[in-house]
Short mmCIF file of C-alpha atoms and ligand atoms in Angstrom, two decimals:
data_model
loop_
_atom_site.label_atom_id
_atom_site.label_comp_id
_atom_site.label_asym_id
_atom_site.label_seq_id
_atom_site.Cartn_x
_atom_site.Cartn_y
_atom_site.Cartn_z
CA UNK A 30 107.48 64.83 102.71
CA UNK A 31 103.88 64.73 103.97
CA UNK A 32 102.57 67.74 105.73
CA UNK A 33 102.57 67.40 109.86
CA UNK A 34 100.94 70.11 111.16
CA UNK A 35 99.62 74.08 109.94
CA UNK A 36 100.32 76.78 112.82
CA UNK A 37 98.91 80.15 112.78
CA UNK A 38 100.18 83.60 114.36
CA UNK A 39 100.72 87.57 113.74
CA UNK A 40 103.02 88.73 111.22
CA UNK A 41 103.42 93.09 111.85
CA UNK A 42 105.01 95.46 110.14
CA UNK A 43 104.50 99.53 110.73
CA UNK A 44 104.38 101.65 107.42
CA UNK A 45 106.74 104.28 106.08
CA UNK A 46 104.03 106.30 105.15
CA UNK A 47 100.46 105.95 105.84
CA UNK A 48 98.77 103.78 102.74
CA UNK A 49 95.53 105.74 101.40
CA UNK A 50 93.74 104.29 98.78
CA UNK A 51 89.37 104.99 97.54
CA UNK A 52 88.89 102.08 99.91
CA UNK A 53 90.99 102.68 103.21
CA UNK A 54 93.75 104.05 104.92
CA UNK A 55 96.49 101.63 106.64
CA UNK A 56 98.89 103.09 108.74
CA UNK A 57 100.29 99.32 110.39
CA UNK A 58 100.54 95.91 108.64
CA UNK A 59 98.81 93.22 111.23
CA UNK A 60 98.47 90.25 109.22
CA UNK A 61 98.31 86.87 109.65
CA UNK A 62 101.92 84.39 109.00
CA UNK A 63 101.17 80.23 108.83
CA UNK A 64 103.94 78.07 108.89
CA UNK A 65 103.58 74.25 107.31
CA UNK A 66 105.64 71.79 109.23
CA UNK A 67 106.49 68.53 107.43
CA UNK A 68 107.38 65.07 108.78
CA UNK A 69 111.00 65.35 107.73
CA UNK A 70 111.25 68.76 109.78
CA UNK A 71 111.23 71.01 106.75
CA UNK A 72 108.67 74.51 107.05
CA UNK A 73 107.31 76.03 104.60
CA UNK A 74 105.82 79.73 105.36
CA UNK A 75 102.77 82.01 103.74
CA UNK A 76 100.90 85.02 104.62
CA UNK A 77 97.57 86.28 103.94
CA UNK A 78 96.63 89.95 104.59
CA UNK A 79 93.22 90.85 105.89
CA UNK A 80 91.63 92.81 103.68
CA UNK A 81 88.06 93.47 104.50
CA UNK A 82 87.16 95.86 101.85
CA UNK A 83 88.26 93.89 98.96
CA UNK A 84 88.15 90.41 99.91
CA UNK A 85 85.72 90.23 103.43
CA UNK A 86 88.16 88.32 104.98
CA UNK A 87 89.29 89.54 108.36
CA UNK A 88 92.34 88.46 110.93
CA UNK A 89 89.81 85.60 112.70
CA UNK A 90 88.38 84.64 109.84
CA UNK A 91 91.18 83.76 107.90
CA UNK A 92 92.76 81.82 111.19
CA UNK A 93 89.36 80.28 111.54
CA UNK A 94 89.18 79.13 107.88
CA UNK A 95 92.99 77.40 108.09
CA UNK A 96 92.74 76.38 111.76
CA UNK A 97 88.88 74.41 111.35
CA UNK A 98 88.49 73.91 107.78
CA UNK A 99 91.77 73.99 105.76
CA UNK A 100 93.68 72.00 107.81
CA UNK A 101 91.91 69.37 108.68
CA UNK A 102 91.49 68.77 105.07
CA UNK A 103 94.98 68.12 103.91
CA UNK A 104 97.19 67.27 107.45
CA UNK A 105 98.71 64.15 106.24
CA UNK A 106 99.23 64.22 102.51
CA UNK A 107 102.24 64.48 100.57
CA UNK A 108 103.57 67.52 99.31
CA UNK A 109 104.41 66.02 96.38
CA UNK A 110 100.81 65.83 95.37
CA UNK A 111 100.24 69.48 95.07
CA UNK A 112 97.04 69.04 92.58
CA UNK A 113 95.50 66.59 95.17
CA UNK A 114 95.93 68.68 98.11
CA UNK A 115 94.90 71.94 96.42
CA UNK A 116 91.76 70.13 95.42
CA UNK A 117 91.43 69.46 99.03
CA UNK A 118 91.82 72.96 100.11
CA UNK A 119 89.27 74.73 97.43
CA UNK A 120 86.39 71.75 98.31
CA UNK A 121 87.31 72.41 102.36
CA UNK A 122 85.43 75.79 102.20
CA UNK A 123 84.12 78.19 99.35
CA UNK A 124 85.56 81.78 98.41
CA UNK A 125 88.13 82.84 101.79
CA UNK A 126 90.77 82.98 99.19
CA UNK A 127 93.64 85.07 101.59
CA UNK A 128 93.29 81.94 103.97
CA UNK A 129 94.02 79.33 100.81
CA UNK A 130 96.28 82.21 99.33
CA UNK A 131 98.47 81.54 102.82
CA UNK A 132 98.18 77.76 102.64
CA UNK A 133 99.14 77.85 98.98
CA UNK A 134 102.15 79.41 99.05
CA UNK A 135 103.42 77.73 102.36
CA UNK A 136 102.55 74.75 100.44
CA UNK A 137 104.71 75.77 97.33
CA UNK A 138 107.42 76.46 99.66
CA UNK A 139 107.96 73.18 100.47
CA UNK A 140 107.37 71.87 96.70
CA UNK A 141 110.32 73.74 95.42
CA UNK A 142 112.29 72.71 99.06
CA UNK A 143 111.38 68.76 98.38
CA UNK A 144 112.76 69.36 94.90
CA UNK A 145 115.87 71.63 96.03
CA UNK A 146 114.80 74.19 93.36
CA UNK A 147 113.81 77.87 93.87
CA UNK A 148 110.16 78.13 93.05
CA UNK A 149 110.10 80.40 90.42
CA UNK A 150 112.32 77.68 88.20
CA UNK A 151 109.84 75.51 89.38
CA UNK A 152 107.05 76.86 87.95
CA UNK A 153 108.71 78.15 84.53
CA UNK A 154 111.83 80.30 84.82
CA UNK A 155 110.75 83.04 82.75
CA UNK A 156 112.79 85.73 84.24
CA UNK A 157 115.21 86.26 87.45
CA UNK A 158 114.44 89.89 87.52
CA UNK A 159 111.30 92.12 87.74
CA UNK A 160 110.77 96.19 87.48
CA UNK A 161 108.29 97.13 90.07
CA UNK A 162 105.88 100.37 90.43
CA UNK A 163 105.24 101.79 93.25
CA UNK A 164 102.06 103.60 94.72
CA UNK A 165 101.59 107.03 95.10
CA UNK A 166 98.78 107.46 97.78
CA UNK A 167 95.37 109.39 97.33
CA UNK A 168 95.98 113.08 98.95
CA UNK A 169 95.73 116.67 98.04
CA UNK A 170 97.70 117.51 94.91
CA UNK A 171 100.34 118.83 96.49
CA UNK A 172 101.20 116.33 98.64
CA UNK A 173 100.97 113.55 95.78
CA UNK A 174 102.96 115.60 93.41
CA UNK A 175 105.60 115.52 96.29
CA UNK A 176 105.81 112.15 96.72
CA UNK A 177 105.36 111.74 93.23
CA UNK A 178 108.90 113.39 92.59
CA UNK A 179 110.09 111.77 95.74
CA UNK A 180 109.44 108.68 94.50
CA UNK A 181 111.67 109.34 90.91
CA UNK A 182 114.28 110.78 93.00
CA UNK A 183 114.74 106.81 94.64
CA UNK A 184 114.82 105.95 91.07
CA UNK A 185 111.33 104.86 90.22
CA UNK A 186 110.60 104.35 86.52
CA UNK A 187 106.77 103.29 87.17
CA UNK A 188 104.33 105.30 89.41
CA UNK A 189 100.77 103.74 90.86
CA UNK A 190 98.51 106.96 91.20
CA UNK A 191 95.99 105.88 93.62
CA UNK A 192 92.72 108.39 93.24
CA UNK A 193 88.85 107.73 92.75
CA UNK A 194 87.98 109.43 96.68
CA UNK A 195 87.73 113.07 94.50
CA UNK A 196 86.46 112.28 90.90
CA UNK A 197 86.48 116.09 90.49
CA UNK A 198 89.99 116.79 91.32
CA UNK A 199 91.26 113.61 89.64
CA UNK A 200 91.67 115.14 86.27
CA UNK A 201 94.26 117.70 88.09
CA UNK A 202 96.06 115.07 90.04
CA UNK A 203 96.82 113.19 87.42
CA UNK A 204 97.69 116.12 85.17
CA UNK A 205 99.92 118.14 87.57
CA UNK A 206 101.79 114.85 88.52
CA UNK A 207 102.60 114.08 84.88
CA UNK A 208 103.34 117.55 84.19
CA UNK A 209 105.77 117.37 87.81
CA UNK A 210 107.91 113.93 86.54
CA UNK A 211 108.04 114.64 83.28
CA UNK A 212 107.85 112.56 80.02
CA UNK A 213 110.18 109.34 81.18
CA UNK A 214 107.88 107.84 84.13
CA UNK A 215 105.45 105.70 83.75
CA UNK A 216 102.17 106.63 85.01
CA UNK A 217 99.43 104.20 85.99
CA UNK A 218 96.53 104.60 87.27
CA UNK A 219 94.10 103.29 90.39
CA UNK A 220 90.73 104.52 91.05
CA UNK A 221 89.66 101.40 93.41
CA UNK A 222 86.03 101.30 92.04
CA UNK A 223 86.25 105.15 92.55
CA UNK A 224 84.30 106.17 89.64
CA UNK A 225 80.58 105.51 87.89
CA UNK A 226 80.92 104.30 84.50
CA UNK A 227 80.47 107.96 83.18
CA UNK A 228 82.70 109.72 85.44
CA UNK A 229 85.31 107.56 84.08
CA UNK A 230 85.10 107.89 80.38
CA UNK A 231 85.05 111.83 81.41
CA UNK A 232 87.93 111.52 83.23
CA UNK A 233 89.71 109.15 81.43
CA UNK A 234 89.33 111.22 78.07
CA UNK A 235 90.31 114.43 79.41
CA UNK A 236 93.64 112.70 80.80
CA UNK A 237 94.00 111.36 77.17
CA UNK A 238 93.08 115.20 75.56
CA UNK A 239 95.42 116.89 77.91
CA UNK A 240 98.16 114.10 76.44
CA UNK A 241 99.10 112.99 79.81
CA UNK A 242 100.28 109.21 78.37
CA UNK A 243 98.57 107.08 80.80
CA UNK A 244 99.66 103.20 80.25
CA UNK A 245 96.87 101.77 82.09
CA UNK A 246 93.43 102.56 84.59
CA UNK A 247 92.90 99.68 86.79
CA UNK A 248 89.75 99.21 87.84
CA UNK A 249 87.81 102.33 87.27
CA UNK A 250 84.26 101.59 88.35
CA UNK A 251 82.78 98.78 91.36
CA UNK A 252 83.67 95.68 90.85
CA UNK A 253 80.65 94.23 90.36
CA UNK A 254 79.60 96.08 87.52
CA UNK A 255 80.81 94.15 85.20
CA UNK A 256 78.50 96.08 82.31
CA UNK A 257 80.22 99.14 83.65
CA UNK A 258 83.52 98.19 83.48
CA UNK A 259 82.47 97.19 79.30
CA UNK A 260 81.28 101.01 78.87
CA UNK A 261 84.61 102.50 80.43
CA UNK A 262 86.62 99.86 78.03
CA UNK A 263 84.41 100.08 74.95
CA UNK A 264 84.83 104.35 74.99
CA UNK A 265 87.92 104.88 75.76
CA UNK A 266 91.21 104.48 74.17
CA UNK A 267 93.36 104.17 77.63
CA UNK A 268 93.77 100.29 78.24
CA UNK A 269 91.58 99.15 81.30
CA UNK A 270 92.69 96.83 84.16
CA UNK A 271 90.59 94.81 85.87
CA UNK A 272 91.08 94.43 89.90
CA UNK A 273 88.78 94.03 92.26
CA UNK A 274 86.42 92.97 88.90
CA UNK A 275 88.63 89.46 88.89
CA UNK A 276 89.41 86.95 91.57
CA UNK A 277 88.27 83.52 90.06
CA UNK A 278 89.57 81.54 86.78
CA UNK A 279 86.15 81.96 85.90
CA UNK A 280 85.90 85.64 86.62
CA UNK A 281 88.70 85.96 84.24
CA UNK A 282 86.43 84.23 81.47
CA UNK A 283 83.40 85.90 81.76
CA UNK A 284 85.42 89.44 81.64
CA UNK A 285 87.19 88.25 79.17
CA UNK A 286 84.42 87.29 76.83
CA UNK A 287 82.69 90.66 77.50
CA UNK A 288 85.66 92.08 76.43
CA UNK A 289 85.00 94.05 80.18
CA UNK A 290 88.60 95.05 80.56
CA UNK A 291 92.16 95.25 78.19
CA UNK A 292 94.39 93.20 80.96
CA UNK A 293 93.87 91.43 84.40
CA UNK A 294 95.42 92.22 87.94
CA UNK A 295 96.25 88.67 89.56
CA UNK A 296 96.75 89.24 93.13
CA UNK A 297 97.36 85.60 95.09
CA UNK A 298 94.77 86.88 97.75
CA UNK A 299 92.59 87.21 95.29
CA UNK A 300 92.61 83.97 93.62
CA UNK A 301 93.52 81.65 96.80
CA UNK A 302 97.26 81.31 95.60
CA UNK A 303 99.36 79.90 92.97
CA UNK A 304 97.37 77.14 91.59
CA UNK A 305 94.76 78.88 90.70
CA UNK A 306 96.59 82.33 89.74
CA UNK A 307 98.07 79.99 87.31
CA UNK A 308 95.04 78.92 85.47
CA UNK A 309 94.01 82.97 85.02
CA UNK A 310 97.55 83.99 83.74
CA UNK A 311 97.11 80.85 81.53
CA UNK A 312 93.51 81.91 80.37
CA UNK A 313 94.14 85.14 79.72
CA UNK A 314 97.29 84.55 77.84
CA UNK A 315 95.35 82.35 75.47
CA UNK A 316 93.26 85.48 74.77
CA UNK A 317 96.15 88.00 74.48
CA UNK A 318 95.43 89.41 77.57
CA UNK A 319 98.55 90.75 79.70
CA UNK A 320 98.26 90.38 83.69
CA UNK A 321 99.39 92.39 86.29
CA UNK A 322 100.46 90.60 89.49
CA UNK A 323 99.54 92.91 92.68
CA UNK A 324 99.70 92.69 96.01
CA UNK A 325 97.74 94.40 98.62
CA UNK A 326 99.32 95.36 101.92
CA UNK A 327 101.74 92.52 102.66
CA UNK A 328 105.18 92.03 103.68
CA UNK A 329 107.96 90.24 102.13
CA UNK A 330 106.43 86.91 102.85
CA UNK A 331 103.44 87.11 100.88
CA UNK A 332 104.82 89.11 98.35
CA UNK A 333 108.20 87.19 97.76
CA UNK A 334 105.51 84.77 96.65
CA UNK A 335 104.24 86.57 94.12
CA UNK A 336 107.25 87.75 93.03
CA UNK A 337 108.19 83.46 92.48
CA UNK A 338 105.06 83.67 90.38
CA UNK A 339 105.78 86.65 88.47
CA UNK A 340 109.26 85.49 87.79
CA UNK A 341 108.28 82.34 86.74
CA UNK A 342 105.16 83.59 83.42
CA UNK A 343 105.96 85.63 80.25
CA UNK A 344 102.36 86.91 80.37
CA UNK A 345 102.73 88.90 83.53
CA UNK A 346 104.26 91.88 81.87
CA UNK A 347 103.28 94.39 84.84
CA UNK A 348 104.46 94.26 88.64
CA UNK A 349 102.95 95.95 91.39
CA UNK A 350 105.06 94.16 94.41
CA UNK A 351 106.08 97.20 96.32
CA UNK A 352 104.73 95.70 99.89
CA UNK A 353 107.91 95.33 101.30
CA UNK A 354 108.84 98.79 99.71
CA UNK A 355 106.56 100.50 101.70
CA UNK A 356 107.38 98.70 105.41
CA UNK A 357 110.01 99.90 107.93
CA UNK A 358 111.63 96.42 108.15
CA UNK A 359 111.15 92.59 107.08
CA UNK A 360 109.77 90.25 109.39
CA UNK A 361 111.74 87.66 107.18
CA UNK A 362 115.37 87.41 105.95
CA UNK A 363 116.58 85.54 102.73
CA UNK A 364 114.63 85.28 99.49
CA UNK A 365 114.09 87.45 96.74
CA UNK A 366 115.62 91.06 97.19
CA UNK A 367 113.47 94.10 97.03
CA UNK A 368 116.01 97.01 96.07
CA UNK A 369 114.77 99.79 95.03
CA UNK A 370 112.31 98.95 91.81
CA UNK A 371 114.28 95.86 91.19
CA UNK A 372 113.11 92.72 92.58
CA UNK A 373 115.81 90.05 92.02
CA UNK A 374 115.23 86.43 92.67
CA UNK A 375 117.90 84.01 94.44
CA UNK A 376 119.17 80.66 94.17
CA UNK A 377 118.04 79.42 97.34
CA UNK A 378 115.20 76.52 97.08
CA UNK A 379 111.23 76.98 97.79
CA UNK A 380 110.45 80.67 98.25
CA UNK A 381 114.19 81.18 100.19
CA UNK A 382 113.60 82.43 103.62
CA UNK A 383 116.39 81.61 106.03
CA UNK A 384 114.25 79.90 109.02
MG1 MG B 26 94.08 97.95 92.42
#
């Protein structure tokens, strides 16, 4: 099975509900599909979303990066040597990791296809089943209190909070939503680099005086502050998530051995897909560090993906897949279902879109 040819085009998908974060406001997926044809006619499909803000990759420059530098590199090889043509793909251009991210998982596709196997067997087999949280936009209170409840009323055990635009009023968001859902929910929380260093221990400790029972704060301060995120860690007793802080295997190591953050979100458009999501999950585990595996605005292509990865580690003990979740339709039928906060994986091989 060697790879033929890489084509790029559009994958869109309107919102529910507009998507508001510290960073942005989405109210339309637009992001890019790729589908990997192979010489025995088999495709394998991946998506990468362009997200500016976080990674500085846009809709042309993630075409650009498969289209001119990506495939060029590997058109030709074999699938079945994945390590080779990964190797390929990270020397073919530096950082652009939603571009590899795409190519990855297209790629991964058609590893679990060539070996009739669904992908998350493939890669370990952990689990078949994974709990979910979804996110709760940045807003008044009102309004995220409401969908707060809203979102319990579907049945959702885990809430993301998003905040960090309104340091001030964070305290009270966080405070009446608890106080709104009740012991039994989850709560975790999302300032997107929101906060400065003090800000956050403020806020963070008055959440933990006023008993509010927060599992996690991902990423509290920017994510290069890497001292920063150390200081939120060091005084406080809420366990911190790095984000935005981690992309690379190595990233993972450094914030690791500054002890810079209690657990890691692995997002595949962070690291550049798979392979390398793999060697942070691995690292961290090693260090008894729990991951997260995120997603940022992506349908169920991208995100069935991750799901095959989560699926597939003990040491990702936290999803955050609600893309799909928070789209009016699929542009994609077959694989993994998204119901509700259950994410069930199926028998099908590779990632298990009809095509
Ligand atoms: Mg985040």
């Amino acid at each position: 099975m060697k790879i033929a040819d890489i084509q790029v085009g559009v994958v869109e998908a309107p919102l529910i509900t507009p998507f508001k974060t510290a960073l942005r406001t989405v109210d339309n997926i637009r992001n890019i599909a790729i589908y990997i044809y192979t010489d025995d006619g088999h495709i394998g499909v991946g998506e990468a979303a362009p997200t500016a803000v976080i990674t500085g990759e846009t809709s042309a420059s993630i075409s650009h990066a498969i289209t001119e530098f990506i495939k060029p590199a590997i058109v030709g090889m074999d699938i079945e040597e994945i390590a080779a043509i990964m190797e390929r793909m990270e020397k073919s251009i530096v950082k652009n990791t939603s571009a590899k991210a795409a190519v990855d998982m297209a790629i991964y596709d058609l590893y679990a296809k060539h070996y009739k196997t669904p992908l998350y067997k493939l890669l370990g087999g952990y689990r078949k089943e994974l709990i979910t949280d979804i996110t709760i936009s940045v807003n008044d209170v009102d309004e995220m209190v409401k969908d707060s409840l809203s979102a319990v009323e579907r049945g959702f055990n885990i809430l993301k909070v998003k905040v960090g635009k309104d340091p001030i009023g964070d305290i009270e968001r966080v405070i009446a939503i608890r106080e709104a859902v009740g012991p039994n929910t989850t709560l975790r929380v999302d300032a997107n680099q929101g906060w400065t260093p003090k800000q956050a221990v403020r806020i963070i400790g008055a959440l933990e005086d006023a008993n509010t029972n927060i599992e996690l704060v991902e990423q509290p301060v920017h994510s290069s502050d890497i001292e920063g995120m150390r200081y939120v860690t060091s005084n406080t007793l809420t366990n911190i998530l790095a984000d935005e802080s981690v992309f690379s295997p190595k990233e993972a190591i450094m914030l690791i051995e500054k002890r810079a953050a209690d657990l890691i979100n692995i997002k595949l458009m962070k690291t550049g897909g798979i392979y390398q999501a793999q060697k942070i999950v691995h690292i961290a585990e090693a260090n008894g560090i729990e991951c997260m595996i995120g997603c940022m605005l992506e349908t169920k292509i991208s995100v069935s993906a991750a799901a095959h990865f989560a699926a597939s580690q003990k040491n990702i003990t936290m999803i955050d897949l609600d893309g799909p979740l928070l789209c009016m339709n699929d542009p994609v039928i077959g694989g993994p279902t998204f119901n509700g906060q259950i994410i069930t994986m199926s028998s099908e091989p590779g990632i298990g879109f009809s095509l």
